Amino acid sequence: MFKFDTLRWRDGVLEMIDQRALPARVEYLKYDSAAAVADGIRSMVVRGAPAIGCAAAYGVALEAQRLIHKPRDAFLYGMEQGMTALAASRPTAVNLYWALNRMRAKLDNLRDATVPAAADALLAEAHAITGEDVRLNRQMGMHGAALLNDSSRVLTHCNAGALATAGHGTALGIVRSAVEAGKRVHVFANETRPFLQGARLTAWELQQDGIPVTLIADNAAGLLMRLGEIDAVIVGADRLAANGDVANKIGTYSVAVLARRHGIPFYVAVPISTIDPVMPSGACIPIEERAASEVTGYGRTQWAPSGVAVRNPVFDVTPAELVTALITERGVVFAPDRTKIRAHLAG
Ligand code: MRU
């Protein structure tokens, strides 16, 4: 349904929709190196865990194209530097490292290939990662849609939609799949302070698809739950620890606590690539802190007094005990814990 590409390969370069400009302007920026893509990730041109992974894979592929005429040693040295720059772009979403590991494994397997053949194979791998992401989101959507009744009112936080992935979305992919299956779903979008992914991105992307959406201030969620106006919460994740703790956009934890207080199911939609089996618990997940200017204003507008002290952690951790179910491309895991997650990953 959604007609905009989050990222696309055109004429030998990567183009990414500039998510900082949405919804005011739909603009694509062009990228031709790993360093440039790392900058695009850091500066939030592209954001959302799976989309960051796809962008990083293309960053590696672009670097290989850029170094295609170099001797083998210089090529490998440059590739290493490119991957290091990409790995340093943002710390929390594990899909970034998952995609880089997959690209590195591909490169390692090409030990006997010529540099041009290796570059071609890396581009094919980046295309594969991106294509798979859409397919997996559709599978996740199908599993999740089965959990929603007709006329469900779903609260979501941040943007876990087509814009956060290669297409369809994780949390919003479930909504899209439910709508495609003929269910009437109404989404309540938390605005998601401070970067406003809910107000700017979720509200816009659902409007584009004609899916009913009501934007609310983050602090209105509790009242709506108490009034009985929310049937389910569905969010995405940036990293899921081995014990089921969920790192997602700051404010997710508060929503999960509210949902438990009101007996509302709290679902987390995650591709397997977002599960970090070596991260023992959420306490160990690195939480990104971003610039104070994201809290004191937006764009050119500043509303807080100059010089005020600010904290801006942009993710939080929701303990597994608050999660009703995980929804992955493989199915649904109710009341997730370490044992069930291990079994889900093995199966
Ligand atoms: O800082 P962002 O916009 O990259 O954070 C994104 C989120 O927290 C999303 O909810 C998460 O990546 C899930 S996306 C499918």
Short mmCIF file of C-alpha atoms and ligand atoms in Angstrom, two decimals:
data_model
loop_
_atom_site.label_atom_id
_atom_site.label_comp_id
_atom_site.label_asym_id
_atom_site.label_seq_id
_atom_site.Cartn_x
_atom_site.Cartn_y
_atom_site.Cartn_z
CA MET A 1 0.00 0.00 0.00
CA PHE A 2 2.58 2.59 1.11
CA LYS A 3 3.88 4.21 -2.07
CA PHE A 4 7.14 5.75 -0.82
CA ASP A 5 10.43 3.86 -0.60
CA THR A 6 12.37 4.38 2.63
CA LEU A 7 15.54 3.55 0.69
CA ARG A 8 16.12 2.61 -2.92
CA TRP A 9 19.01 1.81 -5.27
CA ARG A 10 19.02 4.10 -8.31
CA ASP A 11 21.75 4.43 -10.98
CA GLY A 12 24.52 3.08 -8.77
CA VAL A 13 23.74 5.17 -5.68
CA LEU A 14 21.60 4.75 -2.59
CA GLU A 15 18.70 7.17 -2.22
CA MET A 16 17.05 7.62 1.19
CA ILE A 17 13.93 9.60 1.99
CA ASP A 18 14.96 12.41 4.34
CA GLN A 19 12.89 11.55 7.41
CA ARG A 20 13.89 14.80 9.11
CA ALA A 21 11.92 16.75 6.50
CA LEU A 22 8.70 14.70 6.76
CA PRO A 23 5.85 15.38 6.61
CA ALA A 24 6.52 18.86 5.22
CA ARG A 25 8.60 17.69 2.25
CA VAL A 26 9.22 14.37 0.50
CA GLU A 27 12.87 14.55 -0.54
CA TYR A 28 15.41 11.86 -1.40
CA LEU A 29 19.10 12.32 -0.59
CA LYS A 30 21.81 10.45 -2.51
CA TYR A 31 24.65 8.44 -0.89
CA ASP A 32 27.79 7.08 -2.53
CA SER A 33 30.06 5.89 0.32
CA ALA A 34 30.03 4.14 3.68
CA ALA A 35 31.04 7.36 5.46
CA ALA A 36 28.15 9.28 3.88
CA VAL A 37 25.65 6.56 4.84
CA ALA A 38 27.04 6.52 8.40
CA ASP A 39 26.38 10.24 8.51
CA GLY A 40 22.83 9.70 7.20
CA ILE A 41 22.19 7.19 9.99
CA ARG A 42 23.72 9.40 12.70
CA SER A 43 21.78 12.47 11.58
CA MET A 44 18.43 10.58 11.38
CA VAL A 45 17.89 10.88 7.62
CA VAL A 46 17.16 7.17 8.01
CA ARG A 47 16.06 5.73 11.35
CA GLY A 48 14.21 2.72 12.71
CA ALA A 49 16.15 -0.44 13.49
CA PRO A 50 15.54 -2.53 10.32
CA ALA A 51 15.92 0.49 8.01
CA ILE A 52 19.24 1.32 9.67
CA GLY A 53 20.37 -2.27 9.01
CA CYS A 54 19.43 -2.05 5.33
CA ALA A 55 21.15 1.34 5.00
CA ALA A 56 24.32 -0.06 6.61
CA ALA A 57 24.32 -3.01 4.18
CA TYR A 58 24.08 -0.59 1.26
CA GLY A 59 26.82 1.50 2.87
CA VAL A 60 29.14 -1.52 2.70
CA ALA A 61 28.09 -2.19 -0.91
CA LEU A 62 28.69 1.45 -1.87
CA GLU A 63 32.14 1.37 -0.33
CA ALA A 64 32.99 -1.72 -2.37
CA GLN A 65 31.85 0.06 -5.56
CA ARG A 66 33.91 3.10 -4.64
CA LEU A 67 37.05 0.97 -4.13
CA ILE A 68 36.43 -1.31 -7.09
CA HIS A 69 39.62 -0.28 -8.96
CA LYS A 70 41.92 -0.64 -5.94
CA PRO A 71 44.36 -3.51 -5.47
CA ARG A 72 43.03 -6.24 -3.20
CA ASP A 73 44.87 -5.16 -0.02
CA ALA A 74 43.81 -1.52 -0.35
CA PHE A 75 40.25 -2.67 -1.09
CA LEU A 76 40.12 -4.79 2.06
CA TYR A 77 41.66 -2.03 4.18
CA GLY A 78 39.12 0.50 2.86
CA MET A 79 36.25 -1.92 3.47
CA GLU A 80 37.37 -2.35 7.07
CA GLN A 81 37.39 1.42 7.58
CA GLY A 82 33.97 1.79 5.99
CA MET A 83 32.45 -0.89 8.23
CA THR A 84 34.05 0.69 11.31
CA ALA A 85 32.49 4.06 10.42
CA LEU A 86 29.07 2.46 9.94
CA ALA A 87 29.31 0.52 13.22
CA ALA A 88 29.98 3.78 15.09
CA SER A 89 26.92 5.60 13.70
CA ARG A 90 24.29 4.67 16.34
CA PRO A 91 24.65 2.27 19.31
CA THR A 92 21.26 0.84 20.26
CA ALA A 93 19.60 -0.81 17.24
CA VAL A 94 21.20 -4.23 16.89
CA ASN A 95 20.06 -4.58 13.27
CA LEU A 96 22.97 -2.31 12.35
CA TYR A 97 25.51 -4.84 13.68
CA TRP A 98 23.47 -7.78 12.39
CA ALA A 99 23.60 -6.35 8.86
CA LEU A 100 27.30 -5.48 9.11
CA ASN A 101 28.10 -9.00 10.36
CA ARG A 102 26.19 -10.47 7.45
CA MET A 103 28.04 -8.25 4.95
CA ARG A 104 31.38 -9.11 6.58
CA ALA A 105 30.63 -12.84 6.39
CA LYS A 106 29.84 -12.39 2.68
CA LEU A 107 33.12 -10.56 2.15
CA ASP A 108 35.06 -13.23 4.06
CA ASN A 109 33.54 -15.90 1.82
CA LEU A 110 34.79 -14.04 -1.25
CA ARG A 111 38.44 -14.53 -0.38
CA ASP A 112 39.25 -15.94 -3.84
CA ALA A 113 37.07 -13.58 -5.87
CA THR A 114 38.35 -10.59 -7.83
CA VAL A 115 37.61 -7.16 -6.35
CA PRO A 116 34.88 -6.39 -8.95
CA ALA A 117 33.24 -9.78 -8.35
CA ALA A 118 33.33 -9.17 -4.58
CA ALA A 119 31.78 -5.72 -5.05
CA ASP A 120 28.97 -7.19 -7.17
CA ALA A 121 28.31 -9.92 -4.61
CA LEU A 122 28.15 -7.38 -1.76
CA LEU A 123 25.60 -5.30 -3.67
CA ALA A 124 23.53 -8.43 -4.28
CA GLU A 125 23.67 -9.17 -0.53
CA ALA A 126 22.46 -5.65 0.35
CA HIS A 127 19.56 -6.06 -2.10
CA ALA A 128 18.81 -9.46 -0.51
CA ILE A 129 18.77 -8.04 3.04
CA THR A 130 16.38 -5.29 1.93
CA GLY A 131 14.06 -7.63 0.01
CA GLU A 132 13.99 -10.09 2.92
CA ASP A 133 13.03 -7.33 5.34
CA VAL A 134 9.79 -6.62 3.46
CA ARG A 135 8.98 -10.35 3.20
CA LEU A 136 9.60 -10.93 6.92
CA ASN A 137 7.49 -7.91 7.85
CA ARG A 138 4.61 -9.36 5.86
CA GLN A 139 4.94 -12.68 7.70
CA MET A 140 5.06 -10.84 11.03
CA GLY A 141 2.04 -8.85 9.92
CA MET A 142 0.08 -12.00 9.24
CA HIS A 143 0.89 -13.50 12.68
CA GLY A 144 0.12 -10.23 14.47
CA ALA A 145 -3.08 -9.47 12.58
CA ALA A 146 -4.58 -12.68 13.94
CA LEU A 147 -4.30 -11.20 17.46
CA LEU A 148 -6.42 -8.16 16.62
CA ASN A 149 -10.20 -8.19 16.74
CA ASP A 150 -12.26 -6.35 14.18
CA SER A 151 -12.61 -2.68 15.17
CA SER A 152 -9.43 -2.74 17.29
CA ARG A 153 -8.12 0.51 18.67
CA VAL A 154 -4.34 0.16 18.72
CA LEU A 155 -1.94 2.49 20.48
CA THR A 156 1.58 2.69 19.07
CA HIS A 157 4.68 4.61 20.11
CA CYS A 158 7.37 6.02 17.82
CA ASN A 159 7.35 4.87 14.20
CA ALA A 160 7.69 1.16 13.53
CA GLY A 161 6.22 1.43 10.08
CA ALA A 162 7.31 1.30 6.46
CA LEU A 163 9.57 4.28 7.17
CA ALA A 164 11.42 2.35 9.89
CA THR A 165 11.99 -0.68 7.65
CA ALA A 166 12.47 -1.51 3.98
CA GLY A 167 8.67 -1.55 3.68
CA HIS A 168 5.36 -2.60 5.28
CA GLY A 169 6.69 -2.09 8.84
CA THR A 170 6.80 -4.17 12.00
CA ALA A 171 4.19 -2.77 14.42
CA LEU A 172 2.44 -0.85 11.63
CA GLY A 173 2.94 -3.86 9.36
CA ILE A 174 0.60 -5.74 11.70
CA VAL A 175 -1.94 -2.94 11.37
CA ARG A 176 -1.53 -2.94 7.57
CA SER A 177 -1.93 -6.72 7.39
CA ALA A 178 -5.05 -6.58 9.60
CA VAL A 179 -6.54 -3.88 7.35
CA GLU A 180 -5.68 -5.95 4.25
CA ALA A 181 -7.49 -8.87 5.91
CA GLY A 182 -10.63 -6.72 6.15
CA LYS A 183 -10.39 -5.68 9.80
CA ARG A 184 -11.18 -2.14 10.82
CA VAL A 185 -8.26 -0.85 12.87
CA HIS A 186 -7.95 2.62 14.34
CA VAL A 187 -4.46 3.66 15.38
CA PHE A 188 -3.71 6.06 18.22
CA ALA A 189 -0.23 7.47 17.61
CA ASN A 190 1.75 8.80 20.54
CA GLU A 191 3.51 11.91 19.27
CA THR A 192 6.82 10.52 20.70
CA ARG A 193 8.75 13.36 22.18
CA PRO A 194 11.37 14.58 21.61
CA PHE A 195 11.99 13.70 17.95
CA LEU A 196 8.27 13.36 17.16
CA GLN A 197 8.46 10.15 15.12
CA GLY A 198 4.79 9.53 15.98
CA ALA A 199 3.51 12.97 15.03
CA ARG A 200 5.67 13.44 11.95
CA LEU A 201 6.10 9.91 10.58
CA THR A 202 3.46 7.48 11.92
CA ALA A 203 0.60 9.95 11.47
CA TRP A 204 1.79 10.79 7.95
CA GLU A 205 2.46 7.25 6.76
CA LEU A 206 -0.93 6.00 7.98
CA GLN A 207 -2.69 8.98 6.40
CA GLN A 208 -1.01 8.13 3.08
CA ASP A 209 -2.59 4.66 3.27
CA GLY A 210 -5.99 5.89 4.41
CA ILE A 211 -5.71 4.01 7.74
CA PRO A 212 -7.59 5.90 10.46
CA VAL A 213 -5.14 7.51 12.86
CA THR A 214 -5.57 9.84 15.83
CA LEU A 215 -2.52 11.69 17.09
CA ILE A 216 -2.22 12.12 20.85
CA ALA A 217 0.29 13.77 23.15
CA ASP A 218 2.36 11.09 24.87
CA ASN A 219 0.91 12.02 28.24
CA ALA A 220 -2.68 11.41 27.01
CA ALA A 221 -2.15 7.64 26.69
CA GLY A 222 -3.00 6.88 30.34
CA LEU A 223 -6.30 8.75 30.21
CA LEU A 224 -7.40 7.02 26.99
CA MET A 225 -6.57 3.63 28.49
CA ARG A 226 -8.55 4.48 31.61
CA LEU A 227 -11.50 5.58 29.46
CA GLY A 228 -11.43 2.17 27.73
CA GLU A 229 -10.49 3.63 24.35
CA ILE A 230 -7.43 1.43 23.71
CA ASP A 231 -7.71 -2.33 23.01
CA ALA A 232 -4.04 -3.17 22.39
CA VAL A 233 -0.59 -1.62 22.30
CA ILE A 234 1.82 -2.62 19.52
CA VAL A 235 5.37 -1.29 19.36
CA GLY A 236 8.55 -2.24 17.54
CA ALA A 237 11.98 -2.68 19.10
CA ASP A 238 15.57 -1.67 18.53
CA ARG A 239 17.07 -4.58 20.43
CA LEU A 240 15.60 -7.49 22.32
CA ALA A 241 17.83 -9.07 24.97
CA ALA A 242 18.06 -12.84 25.40
CA ASN A 243 15.73 -12.66 28.43
CA GLY A 244 13.04 -10.75 26.50
CA ASP A 245 13.75 -7.23 27.79
CA VAL A 246 12.91 -4.72 25.06
CA ALA A 247 14.90 -1.62 24.13
CA ASN A 248 12.69 0.74 22.16
CA LYS A 249 12.03 4.46 21.79
CA ILE A 250 12.06 6.45 25.01
CA GLY A 251 8.56 6.40 26.52
CA THR A 252 7.84 2.78 25.57
CA TYR A 253 8.42 1.64 29.16
CA SER A 254 5.84 4.13 30.46
CA VAL A 255 3.31 2.87 27.90
CA ALA A 256 3.99 -0.75 28.94
CA VAL A 257 3.46 0.06 32.63
CA LEU A 258 0.20 1.85 31.80
CA ALA A 259 -0.96 -1.06 29.64
CA ARG A 260 -0.34 -3.54 32.47
CA ARG A 261 -2.15 -1.29 34.95
CA HIS A 262 -5.21 -1.25 32.67
CA GLY A 263 -5.10 -4.92 31.59
CA ILE A 264 -4.37 -4.05 27.95
CA PRO A 265 -2.18 -6.43 25.89
CA PHE A 266 1.27 -5.04 25.12
CA TYR A 267 2.70 -6.59 21.94
CA VAL A 268 6.23 -6.16 20.59
CA ALA A 269 6.81 -6.78 16.88
CA VAL A 270 10.40 -7.79 16.17
CA PRO A 271 12.14 -9.49 13.28
CA ILE A 272 14.57 -12.18 14.44
CA SER A 273 17.39 -9.82 13.38
CA THR A 274 16.40 -7.52 16.26
CA ILE A 275 16.94 -10.27 18.85
CA ASP A 276 20.42 -10.13 20.34
CA PRO A 277 21.06 -13.60 21.78
CA VAL A 278 24.35 -12.60 23.41
CA MET A 279 22.86 -9.64 25.31
CA PRO A 280 21.92 -11.24 28.65
CA SER A 281 19.39 -8.61 29.75
CA GLY A 282 18.14 -5.14 28.98
CA ALA A 283 20.43 -3.68 31.64
CA CYS A 284 23.41 -4.26 29.32
CA ILE A 285 21.90 -2.68 26.19
CA PRO A 286 23.70 0.58 25.28
CA ILE A 287 21.26 3.47 25.43
CA GLU A 288 21.97 6.30 23.02
CA GLU A 289 21.93 9.84 24.37
CA ARG A 290 21.43 12.53 21.74
CA ALA A 291 21.87 16.29 21.60
CA ALA A 292 20.12 18.56 24.11
CA SER A 293 18.78 20.60 21.17
CA GLU A 294 16.34 17.74 20.39
CA VAL A 295 14.66 18.41 23.75
CA THR A 296 14.94 22.20 23.89
CA GLY A 297 13.26 22.65 20.50
CA TYR A 298 12.75 21.22 17.03
CA GLY A 299 14.34 22.43 13.81
CA ARG A 300 14.90 26.15 14.06
CA THR A 301 12.45 26.65 16.94
CA GLN A 302 13.71 26.63 20.51
CA TRP A 303 11.17 26.72 23.32
CA ALA A 304 13.32 26.03 26.40
CA PRO A 305 15.53 28.66 28.01
CA SER A 306 19.11 28.74 26.70
CA GLY A 307 21.58 27.00 28.95
CA VAL A 308 19.06 24.79 30.79
CA ALA A 309 20.43 21.37 31.82
CA VAL A 310 19.00 18.57 29.65
CA ARG A 311 19.08 14.76 29.58
CA ASN A 312 18.13 13.15 26.30
CA PRO A 313 18.27 9.33 26.49
CA VAL A 314 16.44 8.28 23.33
CA PHE A 315 15.65 4.65 24.22
CA ASP A 316 14.42 2.86 27.31
CA VAL A 317 14.12 -0.76 28.37
CA THR A 318 10.80 -2.47 29.03
CA PRO A 319 11.22 -5.57 31.22
CA ALA A 320 10.04 -8.80 29.61
CA GLU A 321 7.48 -9.31 32.39
CA LEU A 322 5.42 -6.43 30.93
CA VAL A 323 5.32 -7.94 27.43
CA THR A 324 2.15 -9.88 26.60
CA ALA A 325 3.70 -11.39 23.46
CA LEU A 326 6.49 -11.03 20.95
CA ILE A 327 5.50 -11.26 17.31
CA THR A 328 8.24 -12.31 14.90
CA GLU A 329 8.23 -13.62 11.33
CA ARG A 330 8.15 -17.13 12.85
CA GLY A 331 5.08 -16.65 15.03
CA VAL A 332 3.94 -15.44 18.42
CA VAL A 333 5.72 -15.97 21.75
CA PHE A 334 3.39 -15.30 24.69
CA ALA A 335 4.90 -14.19 28.02
CA PRO A 336 8.44 -14.27 26.56
CA ASP A 337 11.34 -15.35 28.74
CA ARG A 338 14.87 -16.64 28.18
CA THR A 339 13.80 -20.25 27.64
CA LYS A 340 11.01 -19.47 25.20
CA ILE A 341 13.18 -17.04 23.23
CA ARG A 342 15.99 -19.60 22.96
CA ALA A 343 13.48 -22.18 21.69
CA HIS A 344 11.98 -19.66 19.23
CA LEU A 345 15.43 -18.82 17.84
CA ALA A 346 16.30 -22.50 17.51
CA GLY A 347 13.06 -23.38 15.78
O1 MRU B 1 15.48 6.81 17.06
P1 MRU B 1 14.73 5.98 16.06
O2 MRU B 1 13.67 6.75 15.34
O3 MRU B 1 15.66 5.24 15.13
O4 MRU B 1 13.99 4.90 16.94
C1 MRU B 1 13.20 3.95 16.30
C2 MRU B 1 12.39 3.14 17.22
O5 MRU B 1 12.56 3.20 18.42
C3 MRU B 1 11.42 2.20 16.62
O6 MRU B 1 10.30 2.06 17.44
C4 MRU B 1 12.13 0.85 16.48
O7 MRU B 1 13.30 0.98 15.70
C5 MRU B 1 11.31 -0.18 15.86
S1 MRU B 1 11.33 0.09 14.14
C6 MRU B 1 10.64 -1.14 13.31
#
